[in-house]
Amino acid sequence: MSIADELATVYDAKSTEEEMYKFWEENEFFKADETSDKPPFSIVIPPPNVTGVLHMGHALDGTLQDILTRYHRMSGYEALWLPGTDHAGIATQAVVEKKLRAEGKSRFDLGREKFLEETWKWANEHKSAILNQFKRLGASFDRTRERFTFDEGCSAAVKKVFVDLYNKGLIYKGAYIVNWCPRCMSAISDIETEYETEQGHLWEISYPLVNEQGAIVVATTRPETMFGDVAIAVHPSDYKYKDLIGKKVYIPLSRREIPIIADEYVDKSFGTGAVKITPAHDPNDYEVGKRHNLKPIWVIDEQGKMIDCPEVPEDIRGLDRYEAREKTVGMLSYNNSLIRITEHEHNVGKCQRCNTTIEPLLSEQWFVKMEPLAKEAIAAVKDGRIKFVPERWEKNYLGWMENIRDWCISRQLWWGHQIPAYYHNQTGEMVVAEENPDPENYTQDTDCLDTWFSSGLWPFSTMGFPNTETADFKKFYPTSVLVTGFDIIFFWVARMITMGLEFTKKAPFSTVYIHGLIRDEKGQKMSKSKGNTIDPVNIIDKYGCDALRFTLTSLCTYGGQDIKISDERFEYGRNFANKIWNASRFVLMNLDGVDNNNIDMNSLTLADKWILNKLNDAAKEVNENIKNYRIGEIAHILYDFFWNSYCDWYVEIAKIQLQNPEQKLNTQRVLRYVLDMSLRLLHPIMPHITEKIWQLIPKQSEFKAIIKADYPVYEDKFSYPQESEEMELVFETIKSLRNVRQGFNISPSVPINIEIRAAKEEKSVFEAVVSYIKRLARINEIIFEDINSDVPKKSAACVVSKSRIIIPLEDLIDLNAEIKRQEKKLDKLTSEKNSLLGRLNNEKFTSKAPKEVIEQSKQRVEEIEHQEESIKELINNLK
RNA sequence: GGGCGUUUAGCUCAGUUGGUAGAGCGCUUCCCUUACAAGGAAGAUGUCGGGAGUUCGAGCCUCUCAACGCCCACCA
């Protein structure tokens, strides 16, 4: 009993995956050698959050990176896929704070040092969890090089970059209006703010003039900010308010006096044409205030509560901003200051992390001056040093870069890279340096850096930077390609390009491969709150890892469209894996007695040549497509080749050849060779099953593992275009005969005989494949007759190319049915011919179309005419 | 307000220099043929969103309209 006989008829994904991954790890096949002479291929993983769990987006992203890594590893490159995680400032701090809250504590109870200790502990516990989940995906990344955005090396890189940028004048500190999240209690950057349309109100409030009759009515969406008003602005050319400019009004409720000013910022046609100016709590108002030298007044604090200060009426102080709004409106109404309320739809900024409504807040923050840095980042994409796939994302990237705004990098958090700025305890003097100049007398800035600041350095901080002389940096930087979704082009890709160019003078990668986002079956974004997530680990448990990978890969279109998935879609990959498994079982079971020699190229049958030619074409196309990042396409090519060519036809024909003592040995070699190569071609997509089977194949050479085997490429010696075309003729014959059988309801168990009336040039082909036709179309006897000999009365017929196949049916045939069948075919051919003739008779076509097209059309017409004639003859014979 | 994407078989989607449309699932009929019923065989199914244009010829190029989706900007 051979090993193949012991293999189950259903592929057991789980045990294979465990066994193979262990095998790869034990043999350190994922480890990249920085001293290798091979050309480098490197990818750094988009580091998943240390707080995270594996989701479908990771599964897709990881699969694509693994495919590229495995492909290049097999194609003569020293391939490195570098894994790691992101400390994820806000997200991680939030999780730990939540944990503390459950214990009735806040981070302030612990104090910064103790809190960080707790968070480090937590992070260290969770750091490898998500990467261990990536292992279930078959990820062939090099864990010996695993990094963390908050590890020592990354921290050194962050300090170096910060100090350098500061010294170059590209980092500055100042008071500006920022997006403030009252829940995170921190500033966030512009791109971390997402806008949502909300149905709100526009309140019109009357501000009475000082020392005279009358009032000015302003419209606002945020009445609670009125206590921070420093002016009312109108448009300078607005005749309604011309006489009021320069006069003073009282703020209702608080009775503070403020001036009426003129500023072009005001839109005359909106609301009442008069705007209240609150510089501390609105970005536009801040600009207006600056222009008019008005001192901002803060009325809302970091938690979104009304400040306890003289400007805020006592009843309002300490209230949450929404309670304050309600109360203010009530008081205004009671006071007859509220003129009108209208429904108003407007956009409200939300914190990307926690969806809390952003409070624009004037505060002291650190910024990166982006414009000077963006110049090179724009040039690198425009001149082709970096290319986006698909190309359209370049436009998106450039559009953002060309309108870049300064990047607020300070966060009022504890978990993260603390800003390397130190203040003298007495004088307040500030020193920006990698180390504290004098810990006795200087205290470090309490703010942390935006997580993306450290992620932006990832491609080179992981390679040794600030030391650019490390073996890894020299061998693997710049990296080859960055694989990610379009949602983080601005957050991450743009920053890496900017920082990479500034600090290494090189683009951190030459290609940015952007794939679509995973969505649920209705096209909705997956999220825990919607409850529509599909857990990749569940899919792996249910269908197998290779099935998941194959399905996801097959859904990756070149255009990078979003991918809609449901559980059932993974049946596609599972069924294919099972097919591979069973076809392999068949081959393995039929290799008894095979030698170690290569295929004897001199005794190939027509079918052998055909499958070798097909395999060769597939290898060629796969290599071309993978190089062009048409990764979904390779799944389709290999599926079609393996299933429709190898399994459906070649394996079936091999069964016949194996029974022929003269053909047996070489057929075994061809079966083995094609299986071997197919598995290699498939390995980057379906690593486990291919490795498992490959190691069961008795082989000529002593490869240790498929993961290290050479990837197949096109080889001239396997090119048989002529023979392949002849073979297609055979397939057409067999299909036609099956069609007749089915059409006349002839059971497979009923033997039939046929006569082949071959055209001269096709006769030898038919003679060579008699055994195939007999077996695959279930024919009892085949007689060769002259093409012009009489056709028996009661028979069906097929016209194949220039030859005819006659199926004498005697009583079985319904003559009318056969006539109808033939007439239908004739109709089809005739209409095709007419359309072609229409073209050929069009002088414009014949004079303008390329010669090949004209020639092709003529040939096809000839072919059709020949077949038409045959069919007509056959019909006449039936009548 | 600006930009991008999508619209092809009942469903989900491919379609690479313009040459009369493909896959998977589903559907119909037949088959447990010694790798596989998660399988095999044979089939049916499309005015390629509407309109106009360029061209000998358009799913593919140009314009326009429509629907849906996304991104950016953000007038209180």
PDB file of C-alpha atoms in Angstrom, chain A residues 32-276:
ATOM      1  CA  ALA A  32      16.503  36.416   5.558  1.00  0.00           C
ATOM      2  CA  ASP A  33      20.255  36.414   5.166  1.00  0.00           C
ATOM      3  CA  GLU A  34      21.719  39.903   5.110  1.00  0.00           C
ATOM      4  CA  THR A  35      25.043  38.523   3.864  1.00  0.00           C
ATOM      5  CA  SER A  36      23.513  36.802   0.842  1.00  0.00           C
ATOM      6  CA  ASP A  37      24.710  37.604  -2.673  1.00  0.00           C
ATOM      7  CA  LYS A  38      21.213  37.288  -4.053  1.00  0.00           C
ATOM      8  CA  PRO A  39      19.400  40.472  -5.007  1.00  0.00           C
ATOM      9  CA  PRO A  40      17.258  41.725  -2.128  1.00  0.00           C
ATOM     10  CA  PHE A  41      13.506  41.769  -1.945  1.00  0.00           C
ATOM     11  CA  SER A  42      12.070  43.333   1.173  1.00  0.00           C
ATOM     12  CA  ILE A  43       8.713  44.266   2.605  1.00  0.00           C
ATOM     13  CA  VAL A  44       7.956  45.756   5.990  1.00  0.00           C
ATOM     14  CA  ILE A  45       4.590  44.846   7.397  1.00  0.00           C
ATOM     15  CA  PRO A  46       2.130  47.657   8.071  1.00  0.00           C
ATOM     16  CA  PRO A  47       2.468  47.155  11.816  1.00  0.00           C
ATOM     17  CA  PRO A  48      -0.857  46.127  13.315  1.00  0.00           C
ATOM     18  CA  ASN A  49      -1.841  47.798  16.571  1.00  0.00           C
ATOM     19  CA  VAL A  50      -0.571  46.064  19.637  1.00  0.00           C
ATOM     20  CA  THR A  51      -4.141  46.190  20.926  1.00  0.00           C
ATOM     21  CA  GLY A  52      -5.533  44.550  17.838  1.00  0.00           C
ATOM     22  CA  VAL A  53      -6.863  41.213  16.770  1.00  0.00           C
ATOM     23  CA  LEU A  54      -6.554  39.804  13.282  1.00  0.00           C
ATOM     24  CA  HIS A  55      -9.330  40.953  10.962  1.00  0.00           C
ATOM     25  CA  MET A  56     -10.080  40.329   7.308  1.00  0.00           C
ATOM     26  CA  GLY A  57      -8.180  43.418   6.229  1.00  0.00           C
ATOM     27  CA  HIS A  58      -5.043  41.985   7.810  1.00  0.00           C
ATOM     28  CA  ALA A  59      -5.773  38.645   6.190  1.00  0.00           C
ATOM     29  CA  LEU A  60      -5.886  40.200   2.740  1.00  0.00           C
ATOM     30  CA  ASP A  61      -2.959  42.529   3.308  1.00  0.00           C
ATOM     31  CA  GLY A  62      -0.897  39.755   4.850  1.00  0.00           C
ATOM     32  CA  THR A  63      -1.749  37.256   2.128  1.00  0.00           C
ATOM     33  CA  LEU A  64      -0.641  39.644  -0.583  1.00  0.00           C
ATOM     34  CA  GLN A  65       2.622  40.401   1.184  1.00  0.00           C
ATOM     35  CA  ASP A  66       3.229  36.727   1.751  1.00  0.00           C
ATOM     36  CA  ILE A  67       2.560  35.923  -1.896  1.00  0.00           C
ATOM     37  CA  LEU A  68       5.091  38.509  -3.004  1.00  0.00           C
ATOM     38  CA  THR A  69       7.611  37.347  -0.435  1.00  0.00           C
ATOM     39  CA  ARG A  70       7.271  33.667  -1.252  1.00  0.00           C
ATOM     40  CA  TYR A  71       7.320  34.348  -4.982  1.00  0.00           C
ATOM     41  CA  HIS A  72      10.551  36.303  -4.765  1.00  0.00           C
ATOM     42  CA  ARG A  73      12.102  33.851  -2.348  1.00  0.00           C
ATOM     43  CA  MET A  74      11.526  31.141  -4.972  1.00  0.00           C
ATOM     44  CA  SER A  75      12.675  33.381  -7.786  1.00  0.00           C
ATOM     45  CA  GLY A  76      16.244  33.926  -6.747  1.00  0.00           C
ATOM     46  CA  TYR A  77      15.862  36.839  -4.369  1.00  0.00           C
ATOM     47  CA  GLU A  78      16.936  37.149  -0.771  1.00  0.00           C
ATOM     48  CA  ALA A  79      13.477  37.835   0.530  1.00  0.00           C
ATOM     49  CA  LEU A  80      12.717  39.577   3.782  1.00  0.00           C
ATOM     50  CA  TRP A  81       9.288  40.193   5.181  1.00  0.00           C
ATOM     51  CA  LEU A  82       9.808  42.112   8.370  1.00  0.00           C
ATOM     52  CA  PRO A  83       7.066  41.854  10.989  1.00  0.00           C
ATOM     53  CA  GLY A  84       6.234  44.097  13.891  1.00  0.00           C
ATOM     54  CA  THR A  85       3.561  45.959  15.791  1.00  0.00           C
ATOM     55  CA  ASP A  86       2.540  49.535  16.477  1.00  0.00           C
ATOM     56  CA  HIS A  87       2.312  50.904  20.007  1.00  0.00           C
ATOM     57  CA  ALA A  88      -0.820  52.754  18.901  1.00  0.00           C
ATOM     58  CA  GLY A  89      -0.725  55.636  21.383  1.00  0.00           C
ATOM     59  CA  ILE A  90      -4.328  56.655  21.870  1.00  0.00           C
ATOM     60  CA  ALA A  91      -5.846  53.227  21.243  1.00  0.00           C
ATOM     61  CA  THR A  92      -3.614  51.415  23.682  1.00  0.00           C
ATOM     62  CA  GLN A  93      -3.832  54.072  26.354  1.00  0.00           C
ATOM     63  CA  ALA A  94      -7.606  53.918  26.067  1.00  0.00           C
ATOM     64  CA  VAL A  95      -7.647  50.177  26.604  1.00  0.00           C
ATOM     65  CA  VAL A  96      -5.436  50.343  29.674  1.00  0.00           C
ATOM     66  CA  GLU A  97      -7.433  53.251  31.093  1.00  0.00           C
ATOM     67  CA  LYS A  98     -10.580  51.247  30.597  1.00  0.00           C
ATOM     68  CA  LYS A  99      -9.043  48.396  32.526  1.00  0.00           C
ATOM     69  CA  LEU A 100      -8.114  50.790  35.316  1.00  0.00           C
ATOM     70  CA  ARG A 101     -11.568  52.253  35.351  1.00  0.00           C
ATOM     71  CA  ALA A 102     -12.965  48.783  35.939  1.00  0.00           C
ATOM     72  CA  GLU A 103     -10.816  48.752  39.078  1.00  0.00           C
ATOM     73  CA  GLY A 104     -12.157  52.150  40.015  1.00  0.00           C
ATOM     74  CA  LYS A 105      -8.937  53.956  39.190  1.00  0.00           C
ATOM     75  CA  SER A 106      -7.788  56.532  36.698  1.00  0.00           C
ATOM     76  CA  ARG A 107      -4.369  57.046  35.211  1.00  0.00           C
ATOM     77  CA  PHE A 108      -3.979  60.097  37.419  1.00  0.00           C
ATOM     78  CA  ASP A 109      -4.301  57.901  40.508  1.00  0.00           C
ATOM     79  CA  LEU A 110      -1.291  55.933  39.340  1.00  0.00           C
ATOM     80  CA  GLY A 111       0.769  58.792  38.068  1.00  0.00           C
ATOM     81  CA  ARG A 112       2.659  58.831  34.810  1.00  0.00           C
ATOM     82  CA  GLU A 113       5.469  56.491  35.750  1.00  0.00           C
ATOM     83  CA  LYS A 114       3.310  53.781  37.240  1.00  0.00           C
ATOM     84  CA  PHE A 115       0.790  54.097  34.430  1.00  0.00           C
ATOM     85  CA  LEU A 116       3.493  53.608  31.829  1.00  0.00           C
ATOM     86  CA  GLU A 117       4.743  50.602  33.710  1.00  0.00           C
ATOM     87  CA  GLU A 118       1.241  49.134  33.584  1.00  0.00           C
ATOM     88  CA  THR A 119       0.880  49.918  29.910  1.00  0.00           C
ATOM     89  CA  TRP A 120       4.242  48.395  29.045  1.00  0.00           C
ATOM     90  CA  LYS A 121       3.257  45.295  30.913  1.00  0.00           C
ATOM     91  CA  TRP A 122       0.021  45.152  29.017  1.00  0.00           C
ATOM     92  CA  ALA A 123       1.707  45.829  25.679  1.00  0.00           C
ATOM     93  CA  ASN A 124       4.357  43.178  26.229  1.00  0.00           C
ATOM     94  CA  GLU A 125       1.678  40.663  26.995  1.00  0.00           C
ATOM     95  CA  HIS A 126      -0.223  41.476  23.823  1.00  0.00           C
ATOM     96  CA  LYS A 127       2.630  42.362  21.514  1.00  0.00           C
ATOM     97  CA  SER A 128       3.045  38.990  19.879  1.00  0.00           C
ATOM     98  CA  ALA A 129      -0.589  37.963  20.051  1.00  0.00           C
ATOM     99  CA  ILE A 130      -1.580  39.441  16.735  1.00  0.00           C
ATOM    100  CA  LEU A 131       1.575  38.296  14.979  1.00  0.00           C
ATOM    101  CA  ASN A 132       0.895  34.819  16.271  1.00  0.00           C
ATOM    102  CA  GLN A 133      -2.487  35.107  14.622  1.00  0.00           C
ATOM    103  CA  PHE A 134      -0.717  36.028  11.412  1.00  0.00           C
ATOM    104  CA  LYS A 135       0.959  32.649  11.638  1.00  0.00           C
ATOM    105  CA  ARG A 136      -2.404  31.042  11.072  1.00  0.00           C
ATOM    106  CA  LEU A 137      -2.340  32.834   7.737  1.00  0.00           C
ATOM    107  CA  GLY A 138       0.870  31.085   6.816  1.00  0.00           C
ATOM    108  CA  ALA A 139       2.806  34.316   6.999  1.00  0.00           C
ATOM    109  CA  SER A 140       6.432  33.668   6.106  1.00  0.00           C
ATOM    110  CA  PHE A 141       7.804  36.682   7.929  1.00  0.00           C
ATOM    111  CA  ASP A 142      11.111  36.746   9.745  1.00  0.00           C
ATOM    112  CA  ARG A 143      10.272  36.824  13.436  1.00  0.00           C
ATOM    113  CA  THR A 144      13.929  37.165  14.365  1.00  0.00           C
ATOM    114  CA  ARG A 145      13.651  40.705  13.058  1.00  0.00           C
ATOM    115  CA  GLU A 146      10.369  41.552  14.762  1.00  0.00           C
ATOM    116  CA  ARG A 147      10.092  45.190  15.794  1.00  0.00           C
ATOM    117  CA  PHE A 148       7.815  47.464  17.780  1.00  0.00           C
ATOM    118  CA  THR A 149       7.298  51.166  17.069  1.00  0.00           C
ATOM    119  CA  PHE A 150       8.072  51.940  20.709  1.00  0.00           C
ATOM    120  CA  ASP A 151      11.120  49.716  21.111  1.00  0.00           C
ATOM    121  CA  GLU A 152      14.565  51.094  21.822  1.00  0.00           C
ATOM    122  CA  GLY A 153      15.617  51.314  18.202  1.00  0.00           C
ATOM    123  CA  CYS A 154      12.449  53.051  17.065  1.00  0.00           C
ATOM    124  CA  SER A 155      12.661  55.438  20.003  1.00  0.00           C
ATOM    125  CA  ALA A 156      16.209  56.338  19.043  1.00  0.00           C
ATOM    126  CA  ALA A 157      15.058  56.970  15.486  1.00  0.00           C
ATOM    127  CA  VAL A 158      12.183  59.137  16.704  1.00  0.00           C
ATOM    128  CA  LYS A 159      14.429  61.292  18.872  1.00  0.00           C
ATOM    129  CA  LYS A 160      16.987  61.712  16.144  1.00  0.00           C
ATOM    130  CA  VAL A 161      14.358  62.712  13.588  1.00  0.00           C
ATOM    131  CA  PHE A 162      12.572  65.082  15.970  1.00  0.00           C
ATOM    132  CA  VAL A 163      15.732  66.899  16.997  1.00  0.00           C
ATOM    133  CA  ASP A 164      16.941  67.107  13.418  1.00  0.00           C
ATOM    134  CA  LEU A 165      13.675  68.517  12.152  1.00  0.00           C
ATOM    135  CA  TYR A 166      13.606  70.977  15.021  1.00  0.00           C
ATOM    136  CA  ASN A 167      17.122  72.140  14.275  1.00  0.00           C
ATOM    137  CA  LYS A 168      16.195  72.560  10.625  1.00  0.00           C
ATOM    138  CA  GLY A 169      13.277  74.717  11.690  1.00  0.00           C
ATOM    139  CA  LEU A 170      10.775  72.144  10.460  1.00  0.00           C
ATOM    140  CA  ILE A 171       9.268  71.471  13.863  1.00  0.00           C
ATOM    141  CA  TYR A 172       7.812  74.312  15.861  1.00  0.00           C
ATOM    142  CA  LYS A 173       5.721  74.874  18.932  1.00  0.00           C
ATOM    143  CA  GLY A 174       2.933  77.370  19.258  1.00  0.00           C
ATOM    144  CA  ALA A 175      -0.634  78.216  20.216  1.00  0.00           C
ATOM    145  CA  TYR A 176      -3.041  77.284  17.468  1.00  0.00           C
ATOM    146  CA  ILE A 177      -6.562  76.070  17.125  1.00  0.00           C
ATOM    147  CA  VAL A 178      -6.436  72.292  17.033  1.00  0.00           C
ATOM    148  CA  ASN A 179      -8.947  69.485  16.897  1.00  0.00           C
ATOM    149  CA  TRP A 180      -9.429  68.522  20.485  1.00  0.00           C
ATOM    150  CA  CYS A 181     -11.028  65.298  21.578  1.00  0.00           C
ATOM    151  CA  PRO A 182     -12.582  65.833  25.019  1.00  0.00           C
ATOM    152  CA  ARG A 183     -12.758  62.090  25.626  1.00  0.00           C
ATOM    153  CA  CYS A 184      -9.166  61.296  24.627  1.00  0.00           C
ATOM    154  CA  MET A 185      -8.224  64.580  26.323  1.00  0.00           C
ATOM    155  CA  SER A 186      -5.757  65.247  23.596  1.00  0.00           C
ATOM    156  CA  ALA A 187      -5.230  67.155  20.419  1.00  0.00           C
ATOM    157  CA  ILE A 188      -5.561  65.116  17.250  1.00  0.00           C
ATOM    158  CA  SER A 189      -4.469  65.900  13.720  1.00  0.00           C
ATOM    159  CA  ASP A 190      -6.678  67.092  10.885  1.00  0.00           C
ATOM    160  CA  ILE A 191      -6.777  63.699   9.232  1.00  0.00           C
ATOM    161  CA  GLU A 192      -7.764  62.019  12.448  1.00  0.00           C
ATOM    162  CA  THR A 193     -10.890  64.144  12.366  1.00  0.00           C
ATOM    163  CA  GLU A 194     -13.773  62.739  10.381  1.00  0.00           C
ATOM    164  CA  TYR A 195     -16.774  64.802   9.441  1.00  0.00           C
ATOM    165  CA  GLU A 196     -20.331  63.635   9.755  1.00  0.00           C
ATOM    166  CA  THR A 197     -23.407  65.447   8.579  1.00  0.00           C
ATOM    167  CA  GLU A 198     -25.719  66.154  11.468  1.00  0.00           C
ATOM    168  CA  GLN A 199     -29.143  67.735  11.756  1.00  0.00           C
ATOM    169  CA  GLY A 200     -28.706  70.694  14.072  1.00  0.00           C
ATOM    170  CA  HIS A 201     -30.161  74.137  14.648  1.00  0.00           C
ATOM    171  CA  LEU A 202     -29.272  77.640  13.760  1.00  0.00           C
ATOM    172  CA  TRP A 203     -30.054  79.925  16.659  1.00  0.00           C
ATOM    173  CA  GLU A 204     -30.492  83.617  16.021  1.00  0.00           C
ATOM    174  CA  ILE A 205     -29.514  85.660  19.029  1.00  0.00           C
ATOM    175  CA  SER A 206     -29.992  89.357  19.584  1.00  0.00           C
ATOM    176  CA  TYR A 207     -27.025  91.288  20.982  1.00  0.00           C
ATOM    177  CA  PRO A 208     -28.214  94.727  22.256  1.00  0.00           C
ATOM    178  CA  LEU A 209     -26.249  97.826  21.393  1.00  0.00           C
ATOM    179  CA  VAL A 210     -24.444  99.612  24.173  1.00  0.00           C
ATOM    180  CA  ASN A 211     -25.869 102.963  25.173  1.00  0.00           C
ATOM    181  CA  GLU A 212     -28.469 103.145  22.455  1.00  0.00           C
ATOM    182  CA  GLN A 213     -31.585 101.500  21.138  1.00  0.00           C
ATOM    183  CA  GLY A 214     -31.358  98.551  18.792  1.00  0.00           C
ATOM    184  CA  ALA A 215     -29.499  95.339  18.489  1.00  0.00           C
ATOM    185  CA  ILE A 216     -27.649  93.106  16.061  1.00  0.00           C
ATOM    186  CA  VAL A 217     -28.831  89.577  15.467  1.00  0.00           C
ATOM    187  CA  VAL A 218     -26.287  86.866  14.878  1.00  0.00           C
ATOM    188  CA  ALA A 219     -26.804  83.260  13.799  1.00  0.00           C
ATOM    189  CA  THR A 220     -24.916  80.452  15.457  1.00  0.00           C
ATOM    190  CA  THR A 221     -24.930  76.667  15.679  1.00  0.00           C
ATOM    191  CA  ARG A 222     -23.167  76.785  19.025  1.00  0.00           C
ATOM    192  CA  PRO A 223     -24.812  79.262  21.418  1.00  0.00           C
ATOM    193  CA  GLU A 224     -22.840  77.947  24.404  1.00  0.00           C
ATOM    194  CA  THR A 225     -19.665  79.482  22.997  1.00  0.00           C
ATOM    195  CA  MET A 226     -21.167  82.992  23.139  1.00  0.00           C
ATOM    196  CA  PHE A 227     -19.550  83.689  26.502  1.00  0.00           C
ATOM    197  CA  GLY A 228     -16.209  83.477  24.751  1.00  0.00           C
ATOM    198  CA  ASP A 229     -17.231  85.981  22.086  1.00  0.00           C
ATOM    199  CA  VAL A 230     -14.830  88.833  21.551  1.00  0.00           C
ATOM    200  CA  ALA A 231     -16.616  90.590  18.702  1.00  0.00           C
ATOM    201  CA  ILE A 232     -19.454  90.502  16.215  1.00  0.00           C
ATOM    202  CA  ALA A 233     -18.283  90.525  12.618  1.00  0.00           C
ATOM    203  CA  VAL A 234     -20.121  91.767   9.557  1.00  0.00           C
ATOM    204  CA  HIS A 235     -19.051  92.096   5.962  1.00  0.00           C
ATOM    205  CA  PRO A 236     -17.490  95.531   5.253  1.00  0.00           C
ATOM    206  CA  SER A 237     -19.725  96.087   2.227  1.00  0.00           C
ATOM    207  CA  ASP A 238     -22.940  94.957   3.898  1.00  0.00           C
ATOM    208  CA  TYR A 239     -25.203  98.024   3.775  1.00  0.00           C
ATOM    209  CA  LYS A 240     -27.495  96.568   6.468  1.00  0.00           C
ATOM    210  CA  TYR A 241     -24.817  96.906   9.073  1.00  0.00           C
ATOM    211  CA  LYS A 242     -22.780  99.766   7.660  1.00  0.00           C
ATOM    212  CA  ASP A 243     -23.657 102.139  10.459  1.00  0.00           C
ATOM    213  CA  LEU A 244     -23.086  99.605  13.203  1.00  0.00           C
ATOM    214  CA  ILE A 245     -19.426  98.932  12.479  1.00  0.00           C
ATOM    215  CA  GLY A 246     -17.298 100.217  15.315  1.00  0.00           C
ATOM    216  CA  LYS A 247     -20.176 100.279  17.789  1.00  0.00           C
ATOM    217  CA  LYS A 248     -20.410  98.007  20.811  1.00  0.00           C
ATOM    218  CA  VAL A 249     -22.901  95.399  21.905  1.00  0.00           C
ATOM    219  CA  TYR A 250     -23.540  93.456  25.077  1.00  0.00           C
ATOM    220  CA  ILE A 251     -23.299  89.697  25.150  1.00  0.00           C
ATOM    221  CA  PRO A 252     -26.725  88.662  26.432  1.00  0.00           C
ATOM    222  CA  LEU A 253     -26.676  86.910  29.801  1.00  0.00           C
ATOM    223  CA  SER A 254     -23.107  87.863  30.598  1.00  0.00           C
ATOM    224  CA  ARG A 255     -23.427  91.567  29.711  1.00  0.00           C
ATOM    225  CA  ARG A 256     -19.797  91.820  28.591  1.00  0.00           C
ATOM    226  CA  GLU A 257     -19.159  94.529  25.974  1.00  0.00           C
ATOM    227  CA  ILE A 258     -17.712  93.534  22.604  1.00  0.00           C
ATOM    228  CA  PRO A 259     -17.158  95.512  19.401  1.00  0.00           C
ATOM    229  CA  ILE A 260     -18.796  95.114  16.017  1.00  0.00           C
ATOM    230  CA  ILE A 261     -16.063  94.689  13.456  1.00  0.00           C
ATOM    231  CA  ALA A 262     -15.896  94.347   9.681  1.00  0.00           C
ATOM    232  CA  ASP A 263     -14.219  91.376   8.055  1.00  0.00           C
ATOM    233  CA  GLU A 264     -14.446  89.890   4.572  1.00  0.00           C
ATOM    234  CA  TYR A 265     -14.647  86.418   6.005  1.00  0.00           C
ATOM    235  CA  VAL A 266     -18.332  86.968   6.689  1.00  0.00           C
ATOM    236  CA  ASP A 267     -20.804  85.683   4.142  1.00  0.00           C
ATOM    237  CA  LYS A 268     -23.521  88.347   3.743  1.00  0.00           C
ATOM    238  CA  SER A 269     -26.066  85.857   2.504  1.00  0.00           C
ATOM    239  CA  PHE A 270     -25.736  83.310   5.275  1.00  0.00           C
ATOM    240  CA  GLY A 271     -27.853  83.510   8.407  1.00  0.00           C
ATOM    241  CA  THR A 272     -28.312  87.137   9.403  1.00  0.00           C
ATOM    242  CA  GLY A 273     -25.041  88.250   7.860  1.00  0.00           C
ATOM    243  CA  ALA A 274     -23.568  88.827  11.303  1.00  0.00           C
ATOM    244  CA  VAL A 275     -21.240  86.370  13.020  1.00  0.00           C
ATOM    245  CA  LYS A 276     -20.173  86.060  16.608  1.00  0.00           C
TER     246      LYS A 276
END
